[in-house]
Amino acid sequence: MSALPFRIGFGEDAHRLEAGRPLVLGGVPVPHAELGAVAHSDGDAVLHAVADALLSGLALGDIGQYFPDTAAEWAGMDSRVIVARALELVRERGYAPGNVAVVVTLDRPKLGPLRADIARSVAALLSLPESEVGVSFKTSEGLAPAHVQTRVTALLVRAGEG
Ligand SMILES: [Zn+2]
């Protein structure tokens, strides 16, 4: 058991984008996306980074260990299942998410109109108020137009603290 009342987790994810595939970020389908994620699962780069942030905060490894992308059973899976599992592991160790910060780097489409939807969706998955989920959007400035990149930090709070 950790001696620390608070622990910080960091997660990162990226997917290549292709025409004819859906784009889902934070559990929210992105309308009018010309390109979607190439992935074994639903390719939700926000939720993959959220799950890795939860796991890394308690040194529990990464989602590849729990959901190997070679396993047929996870093909096309809803990434909300991955976050739920990571959250369960965090809670088993006596911690809960405090707040999370999400950064999404994507050139197109502009995600600003989805900011509240993504924050609400991620907050609901983590049983947090929407105000505890920060969502920032960046572009690659044309360096990686067929690519989505995400970074997430998560504060984990031990039960009885805060
Ligand atoms: Zn991913």
Tab-separated table of N, CA and C and ligand atoms in Angstrom:
chain	number	residue	atom	x	y	z
A	1	MET	N	0.856	-1.211	0.000
A	1	MET	CA	0.000	0.000	0.000
A	1	MET	C	0.880	1.244	0.000
A	2	SER	N	0.531	2.190	-0.839
A	2	SER	CA	1.319	3.412	-0.952
A	2	SER	C	1.181	4.268	0.296
A	3	ALA	N	2.287	4.945	0.646
A	3	ALA	CA	2.258	5.876	1.771
A	3	ALA	C	1.754	7.248	1.344
A	4	LEU	N	1.633	7.471	0.055
A	4	LEU	CA	1.273	8.805	-0.430
A	4	LEU	C	-0.234	9.011	-0.443
A	5	PRO	N	-0.701	10.150	0.083
A	5	PRO	CA	-2.141	10.424	0.041
A	5	PRO	C	-2.631	10.789	-1.362
A	6	PHE	N	-1.723	11.337	-2.177
A	6	PHE	CA	-2.069	11.725	-3.550
A	6	PHE	C	-1.029	11.141	-4.491
A	7	ARG	N	-1.485	10.714	-5.648
A	7	ARG	CA	-0.543	10.188	-6.641
A	7	ARG	C	-0.924	10.743	-8.009
A	8	ILE	N	0.073	11.016	-8.814
A	8	ILE	CA	-0.179	11.565	-10.147
A	8	ILE	C	0.052	10.485	-11.194
A	9	GLY	N	-0.877	10.383	-12.105
A	9	GLY	CA	-0.729	9.454	-13.220
A	9	GLY	C	-0.658	10.223	-14.526
A	10	PHE	N	0.032	9.640	-15.485
A	10	PHE	CA	0.160	10.250	-16.807
A	10	PHE	C	-0.047	9.185	-17.872
A	11	GLY	N	-0.852	9.496	-18.853
A	11	GLY	CA	-1.079	8.557	-19.954
A	11	GLY	C	-0.996	9.257	-21.289
A	12	GLU	N	-0.630	8.507	-22.283
A	12	GLU	CA	-0.479	9.065	-23.623
A	12	GLU	C	-0.974	8.030	-24.623
A	13	ASP	N	-1.544	8.482	-25.728
A	13	ASP	CA	-1.975	7.536	-26.748
A	13	ASP	C	-1.954	8.237	-28.108
A	14	ALA	N	-1.915	7.446	-29.153
A	14	ALA	CA	-1.967	7.985	-30.507
A	14	ALA	C	-2.564	6.940	-31.424
A	15	HIS	N	-3.286	7.398	-32.405
A	15	HIS	CA	-3.771	6.505	-33.458
A	15	HIS	C	-3.622	7.177	-34.812
A	16	ARG	N	-3.306	6.347	-35.789
A	16	ARG	CA	-3.302	6.783	-37.171
A	16	ARG	C	-4.760	6.923	-37.605
A	17	LEU	N	-5.011	7.870	-38.489
A	17	LEU	CA	-6.371	8.118	-38.960
A	17	LEU	C	-6.496	7.751	-40.437
A	18	GLU	N	-7.660	7.207	-40.772
A	18	GLU	CA	-7.937	6.810	-42.163
A	18	GLU	C	-9.372	7.169	-42.507
A	19	ALA	N	-9.623	7.365	-43.788
A	19	ALA	CA	-10.995	7.616	-44.244
A	19	ALA	C	-11.840	6.366	-44.028
A	20	GLY	N	-13.134	6.589	-43.791
A	20	GLY	CA	-14.059	5.465	-43.711
A	20	GLY	C	-14.113	4.787	-42.364
A	21	ARG	N	-13.481	5.390	-41.351
A	21	ARG	CA	-13.548	4.825	-40.002
A	21	ARG	C	-14.150	5.854	-39.063
A	22	PRO	N	-14.834	5.381	-38.005
A	22	PRO	CA	-15.394	6.341	-37.053
A	22	PRO	C	-14.297	6.943	-36.165
A	23	LEU	N	-14.548	8.134	-35.689
A	23	LEU	CA	-13.647	8.772	-34.730
A	23	LEU	C	-14.425	8.997	-33.433
A	24	VAL	N	-13.938	8.381	-32.370
A	24	VAL	CA	-14.580	8.497	-31.054
A	24	VAL	C	-13.540	9.027	-30.080
A	25	LEU	N	-13.886	10.073	-29.352
A	25	LEU	CA	-12.942	10.661	-28.398
A	25	LEU	C	-13.625	10.878	-27.052
A	26	GLY	N	-13.134	10.230	-26.048
A	26	GLY	CA	-13.723	10.369	-24.715
A	26	GLY	C	-15.095	9.734	-24.627
A	27	GLY	N	-15.371	8.779	-25.498
A	27	GLY	CA	-16.687	8.144	-25.517
A	27	GLY	C	-17.701	8.906	-26.352
A	28	VAL	N	-17.249	9.993	-26.996
A	28	VAL	CA	-18.149	10.839	-27.789
A	28	VAL	C	-17.830	10.657	-29.276
A	29	PRO	N	-18.785	10.196	-30.079
A	29	PRO	CA	-18.543	10.117	-31.525
A	29	PRO	C	-18.373	11.526	-32.099
A	30	VAL	N	-17.328	11.710	-32.906
A	30	VAL	CA	-17.065	13.029	-33.498
A	30	VAL	C	-17.809	13.107	-34.828
A	31	PRO	N	-18.821	13.982	-34.943
A	31	PRO	CA	-19.574	14.069	-36.185
A	31	PRO	C	-18.737	14.726	-37.289
A	32	HIS	N	-19.002	14.334	-38.507
A	32	HIS	CA	-18.362	14.947	-39.669
A	32	HIS	C	-16.850	14.799	-39.695
A	33	ALA	N	-16.322	13.747	-39.036
A	33	ALA	CA	-14.879	13.509	-39.111
A	33	ALA	C	-14.600	12.787	-40.431
A	34	GLU	N	-13.736	13.383	-41.241
A	34	GLU	CA	-13.400	12.741	-42.523
A	34	GLU	C	-12.533	11.504	-42.295
A	35	LEU	N	-11.768	11.544	-41.206
A	35	LEU	CA	-10.845	10.451	-40.904
A	35	LEU	C	-11.187	9.879	-39.530
A	36	GLY	N	-11.000	8.558	-39.392
A	36	GLY	CA	-11.241	7.909	-38.109
A	36	GLY	C	-10.051	7.055	-37.713
A	37	ALA	N	-10.077	6.574	-36.480
A	37	ALA	CA	-8.912	5.899	-35.908
A	37	ALA	C	-8.751	4.471	-36.414
A	38	VAL	N	-7.521	4.151	-36.784
A	38	VAL	CA	-7.161	2.769	-37.111
A	38	VAL	C	-6.767	2.116	-35.792
A	39	ALA	N	-7.514	1.089	-35.402
A	39	ALA	CA	-7.286	0.499	-34.077
A	39	ALA	C	-7.895	-0.880	-33.986
A	40	HIS	N	-7.410	-1.626	-33.010
A	40	HIS	CA	-7.944	-2.954	-32.715
A	40	HIS	C	-9.280	-2.811	-31.978
A	41	SER	N	-9.335	-1.811	-31.075
A	41	SER	CA	-10.567	-1.526	-30.334
A	41	SER	C	-11.327	-0.448	-31.110
A	42	ASP	N	-12.168	0.333	-30.424
A	42	ASP	CA	-12.847	1.450	-31.084
A	42	ASP	C	-11.901	2.628	-31.327
A	43	GLY	N	-10.661	2.519	-30.858
A	43	GLY	CA	-9.650	3.531	-31.160
A	43	GLY	C	-9.844	4.852	-30.444
A	44	ASP	N	-10.482	4.820	-29.281
A	44	ASP	CA	-10.740	6.057	-28.528
A	44	ASP	C	-9.463	6.485	-27.798
A	45	ALA	N	-8.727	7.387	-28.431
A	45	ALA	CA	-7.409	7.776	-27.910
A	45	ALA	C	-7.510	8.522	-26.584
A	46	VAL	N	-8.636	9.203	-26.346
A	46	VAL	CA	-8.792	9.879	-25.055
A	46	VAL	C	-8.955	8.844	-23.944
A	47	LEU	N	-9.835	7.889	-24.162
A	47	LEU	CA	-10.071	6.908	-23.092
A	47	LEU	C	-8.871	6.000	-22.873
A	48	HIS	N	-8.118	5.711	-23.925
A	48	HIS	CA	-6.916	4.895	-23.724
A	48	HIS	C	-5.907	5.641	-22.852
A	49	ALA	N	-5.763	6.929	-23.090
A	49	ALA	CA	-4.825	7.712	-22.278
A	49	ALA	C	-5.357	7.905	-20.858
A	50	VAL	N	-6.669	8.045	-20.710
A	50	VAL	CA	-7.260	8.145	-19.365
A	50	VAL	C	-6.970	6.864	-18.581
A	51	ALA	N	-7.188	5.721	-19.210
A	51	ALA	CA	-6.964	4.448	-18.519
A	51	ALA	C	-5.489	4.290	-18.148
A	52	ASP	N	-4.601	4.674	-19.062
A	52	ASP	CA	-3.174	4.569	-18.745
A	52	ASP	C	-2.778	5.538	-17.632
A	53	ALA	N	-3.402	6.703	-17.599
A	53	ALA	CA	-3.102	7.652	-16.526
A	53	ALA	C	-3.530	7.075	-15.173
A	54	LEU	N	-4.681	6.440	-15.135
A	54	LEU	CA	-5.147	5.834	-13.883
A	54	LEU	C	-4.180	4.741	-13.436
A	55	LEU	N	-3.791	3.898	-14.378
A	55	LEU	CA	-2.904	2.776	-14.036
A	55	LEU	C	-1.526	3.268	-13.625
A	56	SER	N	-0.992	4.236	-14.373
A	56	SER	CA	0.378	4.675	-14.088
A	56	SER	C	0.461	5.373	-12.740
A	57	GLY	N	-0.619	6.022	-12.328
A	57	GLY	CA	-0.614	6.710	-11.036
A	57	GLY	C	-0.343	5.772	-9.877
A	58	LEU	N	-0.687	4.515	-10.057
A	58	LEU	CA	-0.435	3.539	-8.991
A	58	LEU	C	0.573	2.476	-9.434
A	59	ALA	N	1.322	2.819	-10.480
A	59	ALA	CA	2.365	1.908	-10.976
A	59	ALA	C	1.793	0.531	-11.298
A	60	LEU	N	0.632	0.533	-11.958
A	60	LEU	CA	-0.041	-0.726	-12.288
A	60	LEU	C	0.187	-1.144	-13.743
A	61	GLY	N	1.169	-0.524	-14.385
A	61	GLY	CA	1.453	-0.910	-15.761
A	61	GLY	C	0.615	-0.133	-16.751
A	62	ASP	N	0.262	-0.754	-17.863
A	62	ASP	CA	-0.502	-0.046	-18.890
A	62	ASP	C	-1.590	-0.939	-19.470
A	63	ILE	N	-2.470	-0.331	-20.250
A	63	ILE	CA	-3.643	-1.077	-20.718
A	63	ILE	C	-3.279	-2.236	-21.637
A	64	GLY	N	-2.116	-2.166	-22.262
A	64	GLY	CA	-1.685	-3.271	-23.119
A	64	GLY	C	-1.551	-4.585	-22.350
A	65	GLN	N	-1.263	-4.486	-21.060
A	65	GLN	CA	-1.134	-5.701	-20.240
A	65	GLN	C	-2.487	-6.316	-19.925
A	66	TYR	N	-3.496	-5.458	-19.813
A	66	TYR	CA	-4.823	-5.942	-19.425
A	66	TYR	C	-5.693	-6.252	-20.639
A	67	PHE	N	-5.433	-5.502	-21.730
A	67	PHE	CA	-6.227	-5.663	-22.945
A	67	PHE	C	-5.296	-5.792	-24.145
A	68	PRO	N	-4.606	-6.914	-24.285
A	68	PRO	CA	-3.650	-7.048	-25.389
A	68	PRO	C	-4.324	-6.901	-26.750
A	69	ASP	N	-3.679	-6.136	-27.652
A	69	ASP	CA	-4.342	-5.871	-28.934
A	69	ASP	C	-4.231	-7.054	-29.888
A	70	THR	N	-3.716	-8.163	-29.396
A	70	THR	CA	-3.710	-9.394	-30.181
A	70	THR	C	-4.907	-10.274	-29.829
A	71	ALA	N	-5.623	-9.901	-28.745
A	71	ALA	CA	-6.718	-10.758	-28.271
A	71	ALA	C	-7.989	-10.503	-29.072
A	72	ALA	N	-8.516	-11.538	-29.696
A	72	ALA	CA	-9.709	-11.389	-30.530
A	72	ALA	C	-10.895	-10.865	-29.726
A	73	GLU	N	-10.943	-11.215	-28.456
A	73	GLU	CA	-12.096	-10.809	-27.646
A	73	GLU	C	-12.202	-9.288	-27.482
A	74	TRP	N	-11.084	-8.569	-27.684
A	74	TRP	CA	-11.130	-7.116	-27.523
A	74	TRP	C	-11.302	-6.387	-28.856
A	75	ALA	N	-11.420	-7.121	-29.957
A	75	ALA	CA	-11.539	-6.468	-31.262
A	75	ALA	C	-12.785	-5.593	-31.312
A	76	GLY	N	-12.611	-4.349	-31.695
A	76	GLY	CA	-13.730	-3.427	-31.837
A	76	GLY	C	-14.396	-3.049	-30.534
A	77	MET	N	-13.760	-3.354	-29.414
A	77	MET	CA	-14.422	-3.139	-28.119
A	77	MET	C	-14.622	-1.659	-27.789
A	78	ASP	N	-15.628	-1.415	-26.994
A	78	ASP	CA	-15.935	-0.088	-26.473
A	78	ASP	C	-14.888	0.239	-25.403
A	79	SER	N	-14.136	1.316	-25.604
A	79	SER	CA	-13.044	1.626	-24.685
A	79	SER	C	-13.520	2.046	-23.303
A	80	ARG	N	-14.809	2.293	-23.162
A	80	ARG	CA	-15.322	2.585	-21.816
A	80	ARG	C	-15.112	1.402	-20.884
A	81	VAL	N	-15.078	0.207	-21.458
A	81	VAL	CA	-14.804	-1.000	-20.665
A	81	VAL	C	-13.377	-0.962	-20.105
A	82	ILE	N	-12.454	-0.434	-20.904
A	82	ILE	CA	-11.049	-0.344	-20.485
A	82	ILE	C	-10.919	0.625	-19.311
A	83	VAL	N	-11.595	1.771	-19.428
A	83	VAL	CA	-11.540	2.756	-18.340
A	83	VAL	C	-12.188	2.182	-17.074
A	84	ALA	N	-13.280	1.487	-17.246
A	84	ALA	CA	-13.968	0.907	-16.078
A	84	ALA	C	-13.057	-0.078	-15.352
A	85	ARG	N	-12.306	-0.849	-16.105
A	85	ARG	CA	-11.392	-1.820	-15.487
A	85	ARG	C	-10.258	-1.108	-14.761
A	86	ALA	N	-9.696	-0.075	-15.391
A	86	ALA	CA	-8.607	0.679	-14.758
A	86	ALA	C	-9.109	1.334	-13.466
A	87	LEU	N	-10.323	1.865	-13.527
A	87	LEU	CA	-10.902	2.513	-12.348
A	87	LEU	C	-11.105	1.501	-11.219
A	88	GLU	N	-11.537	0.330	-11.591
A	88	GLU	CA	-11.731	-0.736	-10.602
A	88	GLU	C	-10.399	-1.074	-9.900
A	89	LEU	N	-9.332	-1.150	-10.681
A	89	LEU	CA	-8.015	-1.465	-10.107
A	89	LEU	C	-7.553	-0.356	-9.160
A	90	VAL	N	-7.841	0.888	-9.537
A	90	VAL	CA	-7.480	2.025	-8.687
A	90	VAL	C	-8.262	1.962	-7.372
A	91	ARG	N	-9.545	1.696	-7.482
A	91	ARG	CA	-10.381	1.652	-6.277
A	91	ARG	C	-10.007	0.493	-5.360
A	92	GLU	N	-9.627	-0.631	-5.966
A	92	GLU	CA	-9.210	-1.792	-5.163
A	92	GLU	C	-8.017	-1.439	-4.279
A	93	ARG	N	-7.222	-0.473	-4.729
A	93	ARG	CA	-6.055	-0.066	-3.953
A	93	ARG	C	-6.343	1.121	-3.044
A	94	GLY	N	-7.602	1.481	-2.929
A	94	GLY	CA	-7.997	2.498	-1.963
A	94	GLY	C	-7.898	3.924	-2.452
A	95	TYR	N	-7.802	4.112	-3.764
A	95	TYR	CA	-7.718	5.466	-4.330
A	95	TYR	C	-8.909	5.724	-5.245
A	96	ALA	N	-9.116	7.008	-5.531
A	96	ALA	CA	-10.140	7.405	-6.497
A	96	ALA	C	-9.613	8.609	-7.269
A	97	PRO	N	-10.060	8.799	-8.505
A	97	PRO	CA	-9.620	9.980	-9.255
A	97	PRO	C	-10.063	11.270	-8.560
A	98	GLY	N	-9.168	12.276	-8.569
A	98	GLY	CA	-9.511	13.587	-8.015
A	98	GLY	C	-9.870	14.547	-9.129
A	99	ASN	N	-8.938	14.746	-10.032
A	99	ASN	CA	-9.242	15.497	-11.252
A	99	ASN	C	-8.363	14.978	-12.378
A	100	VAL	N	-8.792	15.206	-13.584
A	100	VAL	CA	-7.998	14.778	-14.736
A	100	VAL	C	-7.905	15.928	-15.732
A	101	ALA	N	-6.793	15.961	-16.446
A	101	ALA	CA	-6.591	16.944	-17.509
A	101	ALA	C	-6.289	16.190	-18.793
A	102	VAL	N	-7.038	16.513	-19.832
A	102	VAL	CA	-6.951	15.813	-21.112
A	102	VAL	C	-6.480	16.800	-22.182
A	103	VAL	N	-5.479	16.423	-22.950
A	103	VAL	CA	-5.048	17.231	-24.098
A	103	VAL	C	-5.189	16.368	-25.349
A	104	VAL	N	-5.901	16.896	-26.338
A	104	VAL	CA	-6.079	16.180	-27.605
A	104	VAL	C	-5.434	17.004	-28.713
A	105	THR	N	-4.534	16.382	-29.458
A	105	THR	CA	-3.934	17.040	-30.618
A	105	THR	C	-4.508	16.411	-31.882
A	106	LEU	N	-5.254	17.246	-32.607
A	106	LEU	CA	-5.931	16.777	-33.822
A	106	LEU	C	-6.086	17.979	-34.747
A	107	ASP	N	-5.783	17.792	-36.024
A	107	ASP	CA	-5.886	18.933	-36.940
A	107	ASP	C	-7.322	19.224	-37.361
A	108	ARG	N	-8.063	18.161	-37.722
A	108	ARG	CA	-9.435	18.348	-38.180
A	108	ARG	C	-10.289	17.165	-37.774
A	109	PRO	N	-11.560	17.357	-37.496
A	109	PRO	CA	-12.233	18.661	-37.429
A	109	PRO	C	-11.903	19.392	-36.123
A	110	LYS	N	-12.303	20.629	-36.035
A	110	LYS	CA	-12.157	21.395	-34.803
A	110	LYS	C	-13.055	20.763	-33.745
A	111	LEU	N	-12.519	20.565	-32.548
A	111	LEU	CA	-13.263	19.849	-31.512
A	111	LEU	C	-13.915	20.773	-30.489
A	112	GLY	N	-13.666	22.061	-30.602
A	112	GLY	CA	-14.202	23.008	-29.611
A	112	GLY	C	-15.666	22.776	-29.246
A	113	PRO	N	-16.528	22.560	-30.256
A	113	PRO	CA	-17.948	22.366	-29.939
A	113	PRO	C	-18.214	21.099	-29.120
A	114	LEU	N	-17.248	20.189	-29.053
A	114	LEU	CA	-17.453	18.934	-28.312
A	114	LEU	C	-16.821	18.956	-26.924
A	115	ARG	N	-16.206	20.083	-26.560
A	115	ARG	CA	-15.459	20.129	-25.298
A	115	ARG	C	-16.325	19.714	-24.102
A	116	ALA	N	-17.506	20.295	-24.002
A	116	ALA	CA	-18.369	19.992	-22.850
A	116	ALA	C	-18.851	18.544	-22.897
A	117	ASP	N	-19.148	18.051	-24.097
A	117	ASP	CA	-19.613	16.658	-24.222
A	117	ASP	C	-18.524	15.681	-23.781
A	118	ILE	N	-17.288	15.960	-24.207
A	118	ILE	CA	-16.181	15.061	-23.852
A	118	ILE	C	-15.908	15.128	-22.348
A	119	ALA	N	-15.914	16.338	-21.798
A	119	ALA	CA	-15.680	16.481	-20.352
A	119	ALA	C	-16.759	15.750	-19.561
A	120	ARG	N	-18.000	15.906	-20.002
A	120	ARG	CA	-19.125	15.273	-19.302
A	120	ARG	C	-19.020	13.749	-19.385
A	121	SER	N	-18.646	13.270	-20.550
A	121	SER	CA	-18.544	11.826	-20.764
A	121	SER	C	-17.427	11.216	-19.916
A	122	VAL	N	-16.250	11.859	-19.935
A	122	VAL	CA	-15.130	11.341	-19.142
A	122	VAL	C	-15.455	11.440	-17.656
A	123	ALA	N	-16.068	12.551	-17.257
A	123	ALA	CA	-16.434	12.724	-15.848
A	123	ALA	C	-17.392	11.623	-15.395
A	124	ALA	N	-18.356	11.312	-16.230
A	124	ALA	CA	-19.334	10.282	-15.861
A	124	ALA	C	-18.657	8.928	-15.690
A	125	LEU	N	-17.701	8.631	-16.574
A	125	LEU	CA	-17.005	7.338	-16.483
A	125	LEU	C	-16.199	7.228	-15.196
A	126	LEU	N	-15.718	8.371	-14.702
A	126	LEU	CA	-14.861	8.364	-13.513
A	126	LEU	C	-15.629	8.745	-12.258
A	127	SER	N	-16.950	8.904	-12.366
A	127	SER	CA	-17.796	9.336	-11.235
A	127	SER	C	-17.296	10.647	-10.635
A	128	LEU	N	-16.949	11.579	-11.511
A	128	LEU	CA	-16.463	12.896	-11.088
A	128	LEU	C	-17.434	13.971	-11.555
A	129	PRO	N	-17.448	15.118	-10.860
A	129	PRO	CA	-18.176	16.246	-11.422
A	129	PRO	C	-17.468	16.725	-12.694
A	130	GLU	N	-18.230	17.259	-13.618
A	130	GLU	CA	-17.672	17.734	-14.885
A	130	GLU	C	-16.565	18.767	-14.661
A	131	SER	N	-16.679	19.512	-13.560
A	131	SER	CA	-15.693	20.569	-13.276
A	131	SER	C	-14.312	19.998	-12.946
A	132	GLU	N	-14.206	18.704	-12.732
A	132	GLU	CA	-12.906	18.087	-12.414
A	132	GLU	C	-12.226	17.490	-13.647
A	133	VAL	N	-12.816	17.732	-14.812
A	133	VAL	CA	-12.216	17.215	-16.049
A	133	VAL	C	-11.904	18.389	-16.980
A	134	GLY	N	-10.618	18.683	-17.143
A	134	GLY	CA	-10.195	19.735	-18.063
A	134	GLY	C	-9.907	19.127	-19.426
A	135	VAL	N	-10.379	19.782	-20.468
A	135	VAL	CA	-10.167	19.263	-21.824
A	135	VAL	C	-9.575	20.379	-22.689
A	136	SER	N	-8.380	20.140	-23.216
A	136	SER	CA	-7.715	21.122	-24.078
A	136	SER	C	-7.519	20.534	-25.467
A	137	PHE	N	-7.626	21.394	-26.455
A	137	PHE	CA	-7.437	20.955	-27.842
A	137	PHE	C	-6.268	21.692	-28.479
A	138	LYS	N	-5.451	20.925	-29.185
A	138	LYS	CA	-4.325	21.490	-29.920
A	138	LYS	C	-4.387	20.966	-31.347
A	139	THR	N	-3.648	21.609	-32.250
A	139	THR	CA	-3.455	21.016	-33.569
A	139	THR	C	-1.971	20.709	-33.714
A	140	SER	N	-1.661	19.880	-34.699
A	140	SER	CA	-0.252	19.563	-34.955
A	140	SER	C	0.362	20.603	-35.888
A	141	GLU	N	-0.418	21.613	-36.241
A	141	GLU	CA	0.046	22.637	-37.195
A	141	GLU	C	0.436	22.003	-38.518
A	142	GLY	N	-0.313	20.968	-38.889
A	142	GLY	CA	-0.058	20.329	-40.166
A	142	GLY	C	1.060	19.296	-40.156
A	143	LEU	N	1.701	19.092	-39.005
A	143	LEU	CA	2.801	18.121	-38.943
A	143	LEU	C	2.298	16.690	-39.015
A	144	ALA	N	1.080	16.445	-38.479
A	144	ALA	CA	0.545	15.079	-38.454
A	144	ALA	C	-0.955	15.111	-38.719
A	145	PRO	N	-1.345	15.438	-39.957
A	145	PRO	CA	-2.767	15.616	-40.249
A	145	PRO	C	-3.587	14.328	-40.190
A	146	ALA	N	-2.938	13.183	-40.322
A	146	ALA	CA	-3.674	11.911	-40.278
A	146	ALA	C	-3.338	11.153	-39.003
A	147	HIS	N	-3.491	11.856	-37.883
A	147	HIS	CA	-2.974	11.348	-36.625
A	147	HIS	C	-3.749	12.020	-35.501
A	148	VAL	N	-4.106	11.248	-34.476
A	148	VAL	CA	-4.647	11.854	-33.257
A	148	VAL	C	-3.731	11.472	-32.107
A	149	GLN	N	-3.424	12.457	-31.277
A	149	GLN	CA	-2.500	12.245	-30.144
A	149	GLN	C	-3.197	12.745	-28.882
A	150	THR	N	-3.068	12.006	-27.809
A	150	THR	CA	-3.700	12.437	-26.551
A	150	THR	C	-2.702	12.313	-25.408
A	151	ARG	N	-2.889	13.194	-24.435
A	151	ARG	CA	-2.100	13.133	-23.201
A	151	ARG	C	-3.050	13.436	-22.053
A	152	VAL	N	-2.899	12.689	-20.977
A	152	VAL	CA	-3.812	12.835	-19.834
A	152	VAL	C	-3.025	12.746	-18.531
A	153	THR	N	-3.254	13.694	-17.648
A	153	THR	CA	-2.776	13.537	-16.276
A	153	THR	C	-3.973	13.287	-15.384
A	154	ALA	N	-3.766	12.500	-14.344
A	154	ALA	CA	-4.842	12.208	-13.393
A	154	ALA	C	-4.284	12.298	-11.977
A	155	LEU	N	-4.975	13.015	-11.125
A	155	LEU	CA	-4.645	13.012	-9.702
A	155	LEU	C	-5.468	11.917	-9.048
A	156	LEU	N	-4.787	11.053	-8.307
A	156	LEU	CA	-5.484	9.994	-7.575
A	156	LEU	C	-5.407	10.333	-6.088
A	157	VAL	N	-6.533	10.225	-5.425
A	157	VAL	CA	-6.647	10.629	-4.019
A	157	VAL	C	-6.971	9.393	-3.177
A	158	ARG	N	-6.188	9.192	-2.141
A	158	ARG	CA	-6.442	8.037	-1.280
A	158	ARG	C	-7.722	8.251	-0.469
A	159	ALA	N	-8.467	7.207	-0.268
A	159	ALA	CA	-9.722	7.295	0.490
A	159	ALA	C	-9.442	7.935	1.853
A	160	GLY	N	-10.286	8.878	2.215
A	160	GLY	CA	-10.125	9.554	3.489
A	160	GLY	C	-9.333	10.841	3.402
A	161	GLU	N	-8.703	11.115	2.235
A	161	GLU	CA	-7.970	12.379	2.038
A	161	GLU	C	-8.854	13.351	1.250
A	162	GLY	N	-8.457	14.605	1.302
A	162	GLY	CA	-9.100	15.603	0.439
A	162	GLY	C	-10.533	15.881	0.810
B	1	ZN	ZN	-5.307	3.789	-28.305
